[in-house]
């Protein structure tokens, strides 16, 4: 299994049609990522890193080319199938944390569990996960605006892990954090990789590259 | 069950986050529900009370001259007979005797009627004047004061006219106009008890005189304006009607025979139309409410665009996002309709009291049903108003939504 490709991009092109002219955000990108790999994506601002991650995360579909996630062709899936893939196979960690402000930290983590199982967590998985990322029960009752950036990112990591996804996608996970907190978060991501998860991380910070096994550099929508 | 649904919780919290705005949007529904249910209840209560009043006079049959036919003249002689207007129509004494015989009832009486002006001291007015056989008066009229007339110059008056002109037993009324026709001063000898709506003669704001006085003042002796048959048994009414019709309308239609059932259908259908009309106007307020709900829902979608992006990106299906916004409009609808229902109970009660004078029928099922019915209409309208915003939210592109600030 170790050598199986979890993610496979073949000539993926993404074009954003704009009135001022089409923007080619990705230009015939082909990447293969094996199970359990830790891949970092580097590149200047506007080079297409987030766009690439969004294709892999099934938030968006390529204009042309094909994309396989765990062997399945994403181009053949309808919206509900893509949504369920995001829910069950992929954990997303964003630069801006992206927690739901109307829900408490606990509920934010439980939310994907409810979406998947159609019921509440009665096994204490949510609390266990929150403890693992260092959020105690008192903090878990707070809503995101009442938490610090580092705390919010911990909650976001717990949320990404609740359905035990194979793939973890991180778009500048430390971009909004100070370096000490950033290091803590990176250590957590490293630990998740060591548990066998495939991690793809977009980053600007050269320090973070040390955690990755492989670095892909992208400029103007192309891989060097 | 629904409380533990996290999607429902999100909707509840979204409504609560903008509490004032939500209240204002729901206010339209509150007003709409009150308007519709109050108007509906008013119509029903009016119909119920009219029906009750009319069925209490179900034993009364009125016979009036058929319009278009002269009292005795042959029909349609070319250029011959003088024009016969309806005011010239009357029931003759022979016809009266025929009616009495055909009906076979004890109490059958004729009524003279006209309308005339009168003076009470410095005030003057106009009223309907009924001429009745003095022997019939005690049979059909109840007095609150005084006694029945013994002389020709004694008259009875209704309670409304008595109150308006401050008349009591012993007051004098000068009947007739000083410019034209005869004038005569009469004395009030009795006040008639209020009778409300009637089938026979409306005495509440009229003057009742003896037939002798009537014919000496207005002439037309033996030319009655209507004949009233009071049936002993209400079940005989259709048979009596048929018999009078058979015996008097042999060749031509000489008389019209009516009982309260015809009047009842006319009044209830008129009331029905009227109620439908005012309810339609009340319905417009719900339409306005729908627009304000729609507006608030669109605002909510725009504000929560980023939240929708997050929900979609972590694996929320479109149908679930749609459900979340439909819940939101449903909550506004239920809250508005519930408040509206409670207020309808009070406001409807006073509307009914003011319009019909009684709340006897207010809690009858056919009346009170308007409250739940208006609630349902309000909730359905809210949910319908929320469908487009919900659809719009569900179809947002997740990436675009995530980029929104
Ligand atoms: N929804 C969109 N509509 C139009 N153009 C877009 C859209 N999303 C991205 N782009 C364009 O595509 C290109 C790549 O954008 P992308 O967000 O992937 O860059 P990035 O490498 O993540 O940059 P950064 O490091 O600043 O996050 C940019 O030129 C951007 O303007
Ligand atoms: Mg980016």
Tab-separated table of C-alpha atoms and ligand atoms in Angstrom, chain A residues 49-50 171-172 202, ligand 2:
chain	number	residue	atom	x	y	z
A	49	UNK	CA	-0.648	27.364	-4.794
A	50	UNK	CA	-4.095	27.790	-3.273
A	171	UNK	CA	-2.968	26.175	3.241
A	172	UNK	CA	-0.368	28.244	5.126
A	202	UNK	CA	1.304	25.242	1.143
C	2	LIG	MG1	-3.021	31.248	-1.320
